[in-house]
Every structure is written in structure tokens, then in C-alpha cells.
Amino acid sequence: MAVLVTGGAGYIGSHICLELIECGYDIVVVDNFSNSKFEALRRVMEMGNQSFPVYNLDLHNQKELSTIFDRHSIDAVIHLAGYKSVRDSTIDPINYYWNNIVSTLTLLEVMQMQDVYKLVFSSSATVYKASDKMPITEDYPLEACNPYGRTKLIIEQLLKDVHDSDPNWHITILRYFNPIGAHKSGRIGEDSNGTPNNLVPYLSNVAIGNYPKLYIFGNDYPTKDGTGVRDYIHVVDLAKGHIRALSRMEDMKGLEVFNLGTGTGYSVLELVKAFSQVSKKEIAYTITSRRNGDVAECYADVTKANNQLGWQAEKDIHEMCQDAWRWQQQNPNGY
Ligand code: UD1
């Protein structure tokens, strides 16, 4: 029995693949490599000391996808494949809706035809309505404010409909807060295509000297120091959450939603300070205006994942920065 990982070559996917191997799962990866490199999987194979089938395939290709299910005995799917840039989604929404939603529909169709009913879906805290009431629990009102976020929300809603139509489905939706860091070996990590939009990849590039300084988007938020507060979670802790979700689905049907975060919020300035301490580099920064669509604070209530998945993030902000920095130093230009 194998787990199919869609988008398995990506930043989060590669860490999940390694974790799955280390926990004894057989895996099969499908990725169209639009925002990832095979080298990530080659390293996962080396680190996990085993190879696994990798298909360079777009999920829209229903025929080929079916063939993969015919060829391997797939028991469950972890679905990560999708575009993830908020900015790009506002420039080319059709492409985002097509890529994220239509491919998910194709995957679900194939799973249904093949009688595979276990699915873990990679969602995001971006589906929560902006609020000043923190921390956020899973039953908090949902509302997305950009096309990327709407693709995640629409997929969540369609998964609920699919589940309601047929109780055979076991579906787990995981809402990620802000995944950062890298595997402690420094061999796999986040390899951004072009200029990074997210804080930590940008910060690491400043520390290594690829960019002169960081632009902090606003210091007039109603937060501890005026800069945005987020729930940063180590990518390896996040990957472990997927393993817990998979094993929980072995014996429990139904659809469940879990926040994956640490439950603690850090400001941009706190993160800059932590990164500067571990890298022993001065991080130059300038305060600029707020970024459109940013909220002041966003951090998770993780009680449900603690209680029902038996999962808890273990790595603190220093370890996250240390591991991100190790990856950056060992791979200054990515893979
Ligand atoms: C962003 C996305 C979110 C997505 C997530 C994936 C937006 C508005 N949100 O979350 O939908 O699910 O990435 O990881 O893009 N910051 C700076 N300077 C920078 C970059 C960021 O000051 O160069 C600040 C931001 O204003 C924010 C914090 O750092 O306060 C974190 O930003 P980021 O890493 O982009 O994550 P989110 O915006 O939380």
C-alpha cells in the first residue's frame, strides 16, 4: 500500500516525502515541476536511503493519472500540488483557478473511479476571515480575500460536498499557518522561483548578501511592536502533522479540519532579531507601507490538533531560523 503525494517535489512536499519514508510508508510522487526541481526528490531518496516512483505529470491529465493508480496500489493521497503566490493569483486568476481547482477535481474523479477514498488536503490559514480575535479556532468564519485564497476555500467547500455525497470518504483538511525552516541537514529547503514574496526566504537572501535589505511592510499595526504578527511553524513539524493525519484516517471516516501552527505569534521585528542572532549577520531593513491584503495578526489555536491528532509543533523560532539559515548557506542559489 502506497501514499501518493501530489506536489511532492515542492518545499513542503519534499519534507513530507522524507518523513513518510522514515515512518515506513511506500510513496509515489506526482509533480509537474512547474515550481520545483527533481533534485529535491533525488536528495530525499539519498537521505531516506531508498528510491520511489516519480511521475512528471500534470494532474489535469486524467488518463495518465489513472494509469498511475492502476500501476501502484495507492491507499491514500496527500494533495499538495497547486500554485501558491498571492501576487501571481491576482495577475492571472484564470490560471490559478484552472490549475488549483480543475486539477483537484480531476484527482477526485480518478480517486473515486479507483476506489481510493483517503485524502489529506493542504489548505491555508488564508481561508480565515480577517479578525482581531486571536487565536483562530477551526470553526472561525471563512472568507478569502484574493484568488489564491479563494482557490483553497473553494476546494475545501467542494471536499465537504464530496464527503457529504458518499460517507466512504476520509478527508483531512490541514490549514497551515506560516511554514518556514528546512530539514536540519540543510539538504532540502525552500527554493523560491525568482524574488521571494514571503518573509523568511527574503530575509535569508538578505543575510547571505543576495539582496541589500529587507523591506518591512508597515510598523503601524496594532501589535506588540507595530509589525505584522504570524504563527511561524517549522516545516518538519508541519510534515509530521501529515503523518498523524494519515494514521488517524486509518480507522476514522469523516471530514475533519485541523490548524497546523504553534499557537504563538511572532512579529516581523522579532523574527528579524532571531534570524540575526543565529546567522550572526546584521540584517538591514527599511520600513515601507503596508502590503495590500496583509492582516495585523494571525495565529492558531492548535488545541484540536493536539487532542485529536496527538500532534504538537516541537521546534521553536530559533531552530526554525537556524535550519533556514543552514539551508541558505549550503544552497545559496537553491537546488
Ligand atoms: C502569505 C500569504 C498567504 C499564504 C502564505 C504562504 C499574502 C498576503 N499572504 O502569508 O496567503 O498562505 O504566505 O506561506 O501574501 N513581510 C515583510 N517583508 C517581506 C515579506 C513579508 O515585512 O518582504 C511581512 C508581512 O507583511 C507579514 C509577515 O512578514 O506581516 C509574513 O509575511 P509572509 O511570509 O509573506 O506570509 P503571510 O503574508 O502571512
Short mmCIF file of C-alpha atoms and ligand atoms in Angstrom, two decimals:
data_model
loop_
_atom_site.label_atom_id
_atom_site.label_comp_id
_atom_site.label_asym_id
_atom_site.label_seq_id
_atom_site.Cartn_x
_atom_site.Cartn_y
_atom_site.Cartn_z
CA MET A 1 0.00 0.00 0.00
CA ALA A 2 1.42 3.36 -1.01
CA VAL A 3 0.70 7.04 -0.40
CA LEU A 4 0.50 9.24 -3.48
CA VAL A 5 1.97 12.69 -2.84
CA THR A 6 0.93 15.31 -5.40
CA GLY A 7 3.33 18.24 -5.48
CA GLY A 8 5.82 16.05 -3.64
CA ALA A 9 8.87 17.82 -5.09
CA GLY A 10 7.95 21.19 -3.59
CA TYR A 11 9.14 22.82 -0.37
CA ILE A 12 6.56 21.23 1.90
CA GLY A 13 6.14 18.13 -0.28
CA SER A 14 9.81 17.14 -0.14
CA HIS A 15 9.81 17.31 3.68
CA ILE A 16 6.62 15.24 3.81
CA CYS A 17 8.11 12.62 1.46
CA LEU A 18 11.16 12.22 3.69
CA GLU A 19 9.01 11.96 6.81
CA LEU A 20 6.77 9.34 5.14
CA ILE A 21 9.78 7.23 4.16
CA GLU A 22 11.22 7.48 7.64
CA CYS A 23 7.89 6.29 9.04
CA GLY A 24 7.95 3.25 6.75
CA TYR A 25 5.42 4.30 4.10
CA ASP A 26 5.84 3.47 0.42
CA ILE A 27 5.38 6.60 -1.62
CA VAL A 28 4.66 7.62 -5.20
CA VAL A 29 5.17 11.23 -6.27
CA VAL A 30 3.37 13.18 -8.98
CA ASP A 31 4.65 16.67 -9.75
CA ASN A 32 4.66 18.81 -12.88
CA PHE A 33 7.86 20.56 -11.71
CA SER A 34 6.40 23.98 -12.54
CA ASN A 35 7.77 25.37 -9.27
CA SER A 36 10.06 22.59 -8.06
CA LYS A 37 13.09 20.58 -9.07
CA PHE A 38 13.76 16.88 -9.32
CA GLU A 39 16.94 17.45 -7.33
CA ALA A 40 14.82 17.88 -4.18
CA LEU A 41 13.48 14.34 -4.61
CA ARG A 42 16.89 12.96 -5.51
CA ARG A 43 18.14 14.26 -2.18
CA VAL A 44 15.10 12.84 -0.36
CA MET A 45 15.91 9.44 -1.89
CA GLU A 46 19.50 9.74 -0.78
CA MET A 47 18.60 10.87 2.74
CA GLY A 48 15.89 8.24 3.14
CA ASN A 49 18.13 5.63 1.59
CA GLN A 50 15.54 4.43 -0.90
CA SER A 51 14.12 5.35 -4.27
CA PHE A 52 10.46 5.71 -5.16
CA PRO A 53 8.47 6.29 -8.35
CA VAL A 54 8.28 9.91 -9.51
CA TYR A 55 5.97 10.99 -12.34
CA ASN A 56 6.45 14.27 -14.15
CA LEU A 57 2.77 14.79 -14.75
CA ASP A 58 0.16 17.48 -14.68
CA LEU A 59 -2.84 16.45 -12.61
CA HIS A 60 -5.15 17.56 -15.41
CA ASN A 61 -4.00 14.53 -17.35
CA GLN A 62 -6.72 12.18 -16.15
CA LYS A 63 -5.70 9.26 -18.33
CA GLU A 64 -2.10 9.17 -17.16
CA LEU A 65 -3.12 9.77 -13.57
CA SER A 66 -5.43 6.76 -13.73
CA THR A 67 -2.59 4.68 -15.08
CA ILE A 68 -0.51 5.56 -12.02
CA PHE A 69 -3.30 4.32 -9.76
CA ASP A 70 -3.51 1.13 -11.88
CA ARG A 71 0.22 0.58 -11.61
CA HIS A 72 0.64 1.18 -7.87
CA SER A 73 -1.51 0.09 -5.03
CA ILE A 74 -2.43 3.57 -3.78
CA ASP A 75 -4.18 3.65 -0.43
CA ALA A 76 -4.24 7.38 0.32
CA VAL A 77 -3.38 10.70 -1.30
CA ILE A 78 -1.70 13.77 0.18
CA HIS A 79 -2.67 16.56 -2.18
CA LEU A 80 -0.24 19.48 -2.14
CA ALA A 81 0.05 20.32 -5.84
CA GLY A 82 -1.01 23.87 -6.57
CA TYR A 83 0.14 27.41 -7.22
CA LYS A 84 0.74 29.46 -4.08
CA SER A 85 1.62 33.05 -4.89
CA VAL A 86 -0.97 35.59 -3.76
CA ARG A 87 0.50 38.20 -6.09
CA ASP A 88 0.52 35.99 -9.19
CA SER A 89 -3.04 34.90 -8.45
CA THR A 90 -4.24 38.50 -8.72
CA ILE A 91 -2.41 38.93 -12.04
CA ASP A 92 -3.58 35.69 -13.64
CA PRO A 93 -6.64 34.40 -11.74
CA ILE A 94 -7.83 32.17 -14.61
CA ASN A 95 -4.59 30.25 -14.47
CA TYR A 96 -4.90 29.92 -10.67
CA TYR A 97 -8.48 28.69 -10.76
CA TRP A 98 -7.66 26.32 -13.61
CA ASN A 99 -4.54 24.95 -12.06
CA ASN A 100 -5.66 24.61 -8.45
CA ILE A 101 -9.33 23.73 -8.77
CA VAL A 102 -9.68 21.81 -12.03
CA SER A 103 -6.70 19.61 -11.19
CA THR A 104 -8.24 18.81 -7.79
CA LEU A 105 -11.49 17.82 -9.47
CA THR A 106 -9.60 15.53 -11.83
CA LEU A 107 -7.76 13.96 -8.91
CA LEU A 108 -11.01 13.38 -7.01
CA GLU A 109 -12.62 11.82 -10.08
CA VAL A 110 -9.73 9.44 -10.52
CA MET A 111 -9.70 8.57 -6.82
CA GLN A 112 -13.42 7.80 -6.94
CA MET A 113 -13.04 5.63 -10.05
CA GLN A 114 -10.19 3.78 -8.38
CA ASP A 115 -11.96 3.37 -5.02
CA VAL A 116 -9.34 5.35 -3.14
CA TYR A 117 -11.14 7.41 -0.53
CA LYS A 118 -8.46 8.73 1.83
CA LEU A 119 -7.30 12.27 1.20
CA VAL A 120 -5.22 14.81 3.11
CA PHE A 121 -5.56 18.29 1.61
CA SER A 122 -3.10 21.12 2.02
CA SER A 123 -5.06 24.25 2.88
CA SER A 124 -4.02 27.53 4.44
CA ALA A 125 -4.83 29.94 7.25
CA THR A 126 -5.55 32.37 4.44
CA VAL A 127 -9.12 30.93 4.32
CA TYR A 128 -9.99 32.61 7.66
CA LYS A 129 -11.85 35.90 7.67
CA ALA A 130 -9.66 38.78 8.89
CA SER A 131 -10.21 39.28 12.59
CA ASP A 132 -8.74 40.87 15.68
CA LYS A 133 -9.84 37.94 17.80
CA MET A 134 -6.87 35.59 18.22
CA PRO A 135 -6.04 32.71 18.36
CA ILE A 136 -8.07 31.29 15.49
CA THR A 137 -10.02 28.07 16.00
CA GLU A 138 -11.13 25.82 13.13
CA ASP A 139 -14.76 26.93 13.42
CA TYR A 140 -13.87 30.58 12.85
CA PRO A 141 -15.74 32.26 9.89
CA LEU A 142 -14.13 31.74 6.50
CA GLU A 143 -13.54 34.30 3.79
CA ALA A 144 -10.71 34.62 1.32
CA CYS A 145 -9.54 38.00 0.05
CA ASN A 146 -7.54 37.05 -3.06
CA PRO A 147 -7.82 34.47 -5.87
CA TYR A 148 -5.19 32.17 -4.34
CA GLY A 149 -7.07 32.08 -1.04
CA ARG A 150 -10.35 31.56 -2.86
CA THR A 151 -8.96 28.51 -4.65
CA LYS A 152 -8.17 26.98 -1.23
CA LEU A 153 -11.59 27.90 0.13
CA ILE A 154 -13.45 26.58 -2.93
CA ILE A 155 -11.54 23.30 -2.72
CA GLU A 156 -12.38 22.99 0.98
CA GLN A 157 -16.06 23.52 0.15
CA LEU A 158 -16.04 21.04 -2.70
CA LEU A 159 -14.35 18.47 -0.46
CA LYS A 160 -17.18 18.89 2.06
CA ASP A 161 -19.74 18.30 -0.70
CA VAL A 162 -17.86 15.25 -1.96
CA HIS A 163 -17.68 13.86 1.56
CA ASP A 164 -21.38 14.51 2.22
CA SER A 165 -22.30 12.70 -1.01
CA ASP A 166 -20.51 9.50 -0.05
CA PRO A 167 -19.57 8.55 3.51
CA ASN A 168 -16.78 6.29 2.26
CA TRP A 169 -14.52 9.32 2.03
CA HIS A 170 -11.99 10.02 4.78
CA ILE A 171 -10.84 13.60 4.24
CA THR A 172 -8.50 15.68 6.38
CA ILE A 173 -8.04 19.36 5.63
CA LEU A 174 -4.90 20.86 7.15
CA ARG A 175 -4.77 24.64 7.43
CA TYR A 176 -1.13 25.67 7.51
CA PHE A 177 -0.08 28.84 9.26
CA ASN A 178 3.39 30.10 8.14
CA PRO A 179 5.73 27.20 7.34
CA ILE A 180 9.42 28.16 7.48
CA GLY A 181 12.77 26.49 8.16
CA ALA A 182 14.27 23.46 6.48
CA HIS A 183 15.42 19.93 7.25
CA LYS A 184 18.20 20.02 9.85
CA SER A 185 20.68 18.51 7.37
CA GLY A 186 20.42 21.65 5.23
CA ARG A 187 19.93 19.45 2.17
CA ILE A 188 16.27 20.22 1.44
CA GLY A 189 14.54 23.56 1.92
CA GLU A 190 12.62 26.34 0.26
CA ASP A 191 13.87 27.21 -3.23
CA SER A 192 11.86 30.22 -4.38
CA ASN A 193 11.36 30.85 -8.08
CA GLY A 194 12.58 34.43 -8.65
CA THR A 195 12.31 37.06 -5.93
CA PRO A 196 10.66 35.56 -2.84
CA ASN A 197 7.38 37.10 -1.64
CA ASN A 198 7.47 35.55 1.81
CA LEU A 199 9.38 36.91 4.76
CA VAL A 200 11.87 34.17 5.66
CA PRO A 201 13.15 33.37 2.15
CA TYR A 202 13.62 37.11 1.58
CA LEU A 203 15.31 37.55 4.95
CA SER A 204 17.72 34.65 4.28
CA ASN A 205 18.66 36.20 0.96
CA VAL A 206 19.44 39.50 2.68
CA ALA A 207 21.56 37.70 5.29
CA ILE A 208 23.56 35.88 2.61
CA GLY A 209 24.07 39.10 0.65
CA ASN A 210 21.85 38.44 -2.37
CA TYR A 211 19.70 41.50 -1.52
CA PRO A 212 20.85 44.66 0.23
CA LYS A 213 17.99 44.93 2.71
CA LEU A 214 14.61 43.76 3.88
CA TYR A 215 11.50 45.89 3.37
CA ILE A 216 9.19 45.60 6.35
CA PHE A 217 5.62 46.13 5.25
CA GLY A 218 4.30 48.52 7.88
CA ASN A 219 5.07 49.24 11.55
CA ASP A 220 1.76 50.87 12.42
CA TYR A 221 -0.29 47.73 13.08
CA PRO A 222 -1.99 47.38 16.47
CA THR A 223 0.55 44.69 17.51
CA LYS A 224 3.31 44.44 20.15
CA ASP A 225 5.82 46.45 18.07
CA GLY A 226 3.67 47.65 15.18
CA THR A 227 4.83 45.00 12.68
CA GLY A 228 2.72 42.04 11.48
CA VAL A 229 2.43 39.01 13.76
CA ARG A 230 2.31 35.46 12.38
CA ASP A 231 2.37 31.88 13.59
CA TYR A 232 5.61 30.51 12.10
CA ILE A 233 5.85 26.73 12.11
CA HIS A 234 8.86 24.56 11.29
CA VAL A 235 8.29 22.69 8.02
CA VAL A 236 9.38 19.39 9.63
CA ASP A 237 6.77 19.80 12.39
CA LEU A 238 4.24 20.53 9.65
CA ALA A 239 5.28 17.39 7.76
CA LYS A 240 4.81 15.34 10.94
CA GLY A 241 1.26 16.69 11.20
CA HIS A 242 0.52 15.00 7.85
CA ILE A 243 1.74 11.65 9.13
CA ARG A 244 -0.54 11.99 12.16
CA ALA A 245 -3.46 12.90 9.88
CA LEU A 246 -2.79 9.84 7.71
CA SER A 247 -2.66 7.43 10.61
CA ARG A 248 -5.80 8.93 12.15
CA MET A 249 -7.67 8.26 8.89
CA GLU A 250 -6.84 4.55 9.10
CA ASP A 251 -9.76 3.99 11.40
CA MET A 252 -11.81 7.17 11.30
CA LYS A 253 -14.09 8.15 8.46
CA GLY A 254 -15.49 11.63 8.04
CA LEU A 255 -14.11 15.03 7.19
CA GLU A 256 -12.02 16.89 9.72
CA VAL A 257 -10.21 20.23 9.62
CA PHE A 258 -7.10 21.00 11.67
CA ASN A 259 -4.96 24.07 12.17
CA LEU A 260 -1.25 23.36 11.94
CA GLY A 261 0.65 26.08 13.73
CA THR A 262 2.48 26.54 17.01
CA GLY A 263 -0.12 28.73 18.68
CA THR A 264 2.42 31.51 19.24
CA GLY A 265 2.70 34.71 17.23
CA TYR A 266 5.99 36.44 16.39
CA SER A 267 6.31 39.91 14.87
CA VAL A 268 8.43 40.67 11.81
CA LEU A 269 10.92 42.52 14.03
CA GLU A 270 11.14 39.57 16.44
CA LEU A 271 11.83 37.25 13.53
CA VAL A 272 14.48 39.59 12.14
CA LYS A 273 16.15 39.64 15.56
CA ALA A 274 16.07 35.85 15.91
CA PHE A 275 17.45 35.39 12.39
CA SER A 276 20.16 37.93 13.01
CA GLN A 277 21.19 36.13 16.21
CA VAL A 278 21.50 32.70 14.64
CA SER A 279 23.15 33.90 11.43
CA LYS A 280 25.38 36.40 13.27
CA LYS A 281 24.58 38.82 10.45
CA GLU A 282 23.33 42.35 10.69
CA ILE A 283 20.02 42.46 8.78
CA ALA A 284 19.50 45.86 7.16
CA TYR A 285 15.87 46.85 6.84
CA THR A 286 13.62 49.74 5.88
CA ILE A 287 10.05 50.23 6.97
CA THR A 288 7.73 50.75 4.00
CA SER A 289 3.98 50.95 3.64
CA ARG A 290 1.66 48.05 4.47
CA ARG A 291 1.26 45.32 1.85
CA ASN A 292 -2.20 45.04 0.37
CA GLY A 293 -4.16 42.16 1.85
CA ASP A 294 -1.97 41.72 4.96
CA VAL A 295 -3.63 41.37 8.35
CA ALA A 296 -2.16 42.65 11.62
CA GLU A 297 -2.09 39.33 13.45
CA CYS A 298 -2.74 35.71 12.62
CA TYR A 299 -2.01 32.79 14.93
CA ALA A 300 -3.61 29.46 15.56
CA ASP A 301 -5.47 27.75 18.31
CA VAL A 302 -3.95 24.27 17.98
CA THR A 303 -5.98 22.52 20.68
CA LYS A 304 -7.87 20.38 18.17
CA ALA A 305 -4.72 19.01 16.50
CA ASN A 306 -3.18 18.44 19.96
CA ASN A 307 -6.19 16.49 21.18
CA GLN A 308 -7.34 14.63 18.09
CA LEU A 309 -4.11 14.10 16.14
CA GLY A 310 -1.86 13.79 19.16
CA TRP A 311 0.34 16.30 17.38
CA GLN A 312 2.19 19.34 18.61
CA ALA A 313 4.84 21.53 17.00
CA GLU A 314 8.15 20.99 18.79
CA LYS A 315 10.66 23.33 17.21
CA ASP A 316 10.99 26.92 18.39
CA ILE A 317 11.67 30.07 16.42
CA HIS A 318 15.45 29.81 16.90
CA GLU A 319 15.58 26.31 15.48
CA MET A 320 13.41 27.46 12.56
CA CYS A 321 15.82 30.31 11.81
CA GLN A 322 18.90 28.11 12.35
CA ASP A 323 17.64 25.49 9.89
CA ALA A 324 16.53 28.10 7.32
CA TRP A 325 19.97 29.69 7.59
CA ARG A 326 21.82 26.36 7.23
CA TRP A 327 19.83 25.59 4.08
CA GLN A 328 20.53 29.07 2.68
CA GLN A 329 24.26 28.84 3.37
CA GLN A 330 24.63 25.37 1.90
CA ASN A 331 22.47 26.22 -1.12
CA PRO A 332 22.94 29.94 -1.79
CA ASN A 333 21.30 29.62 -5.19
CA GLY A 334 18.76 26.93 -4.32
CA TYR A 335 18.96 23.42 -5.76
C1 UD1 B 1 1.50 34.66 2.77
C2 UD1 B 1 0.22 34.79 2.00
C3 UD1 B 1 -0.70 33.67 2.40
C4 UD1 B 1 -0.03 32.34 2.11
C5 UD1 B 1 1.31 32.26 2.82
C6 UD1 B 1 2.07 31.04 2.35
C7 UD1 B 1 -0.05 37.18 1.50
C8 UD1 B 1 -0.84 38.41 1.76
N1 UD1 B 1 -0.37 36.10 2.23
O1 UD1 B 1 1.21 34.74 4.17
O2 UD1 B 1 -1.91 33.76 1.68
O3 UD1 B 1 -0.84 31.28 2.53
O4 UD1 B 1 2.11 33.41 2.51
O5 UD1 B 1 3.25 30.91 3.04
O6 UD1 B 1 0.86 37.16 0.68
N2 UD1 B 1 6.77 40.76 5.32
C9 UD1 B 1 7.61 41.86 5.27
N3 UD1 B 1 8.51 41.92 4.25
C10 UD1 B 1 8.63 40.96 3.29
C11 UD1 B 1 7.76 39.85 3.35
C12 UD1 B 1 6.84 39.80 4.37
O7 UD1 B 1 7.54 42.75 6.12
O8 UD1 B 1 9.47 41.10 2.38
C13 UD1 B 1 5.82 40.64 6.46
C14 UD1 B 1 4.36 40.60 6.06
O9 UD1 B 1 3.80 41.88 5.98
C15 UD1 B 1 3.77 39.73 7.20
C16 UD1 B 1 4.91 38.79 7.57
O10 UD1 B 1 6.09 39.41 7.09
O11 UD1 B 1 3.46 40.55 8.31
C17 UD1 B 1 4.78 37.42 6.95
O12 UD1 B 1 4.63 37.54 5.55
P1 UD1 B 1 4.69 36.28 4.55
O13 UD1 B 1 5.89 35.47 4.86
O14 UD1 B 1 4.56 36.80 3.16
O15 UD1 B 1 3.42 35.42 4.97
P2 UD1 B 1 1.88 35.83 5.04
O16 UD1 B 1 1.62 37.15 4.44
O17 UD1 B 1 1.42 35.63 6.45
#
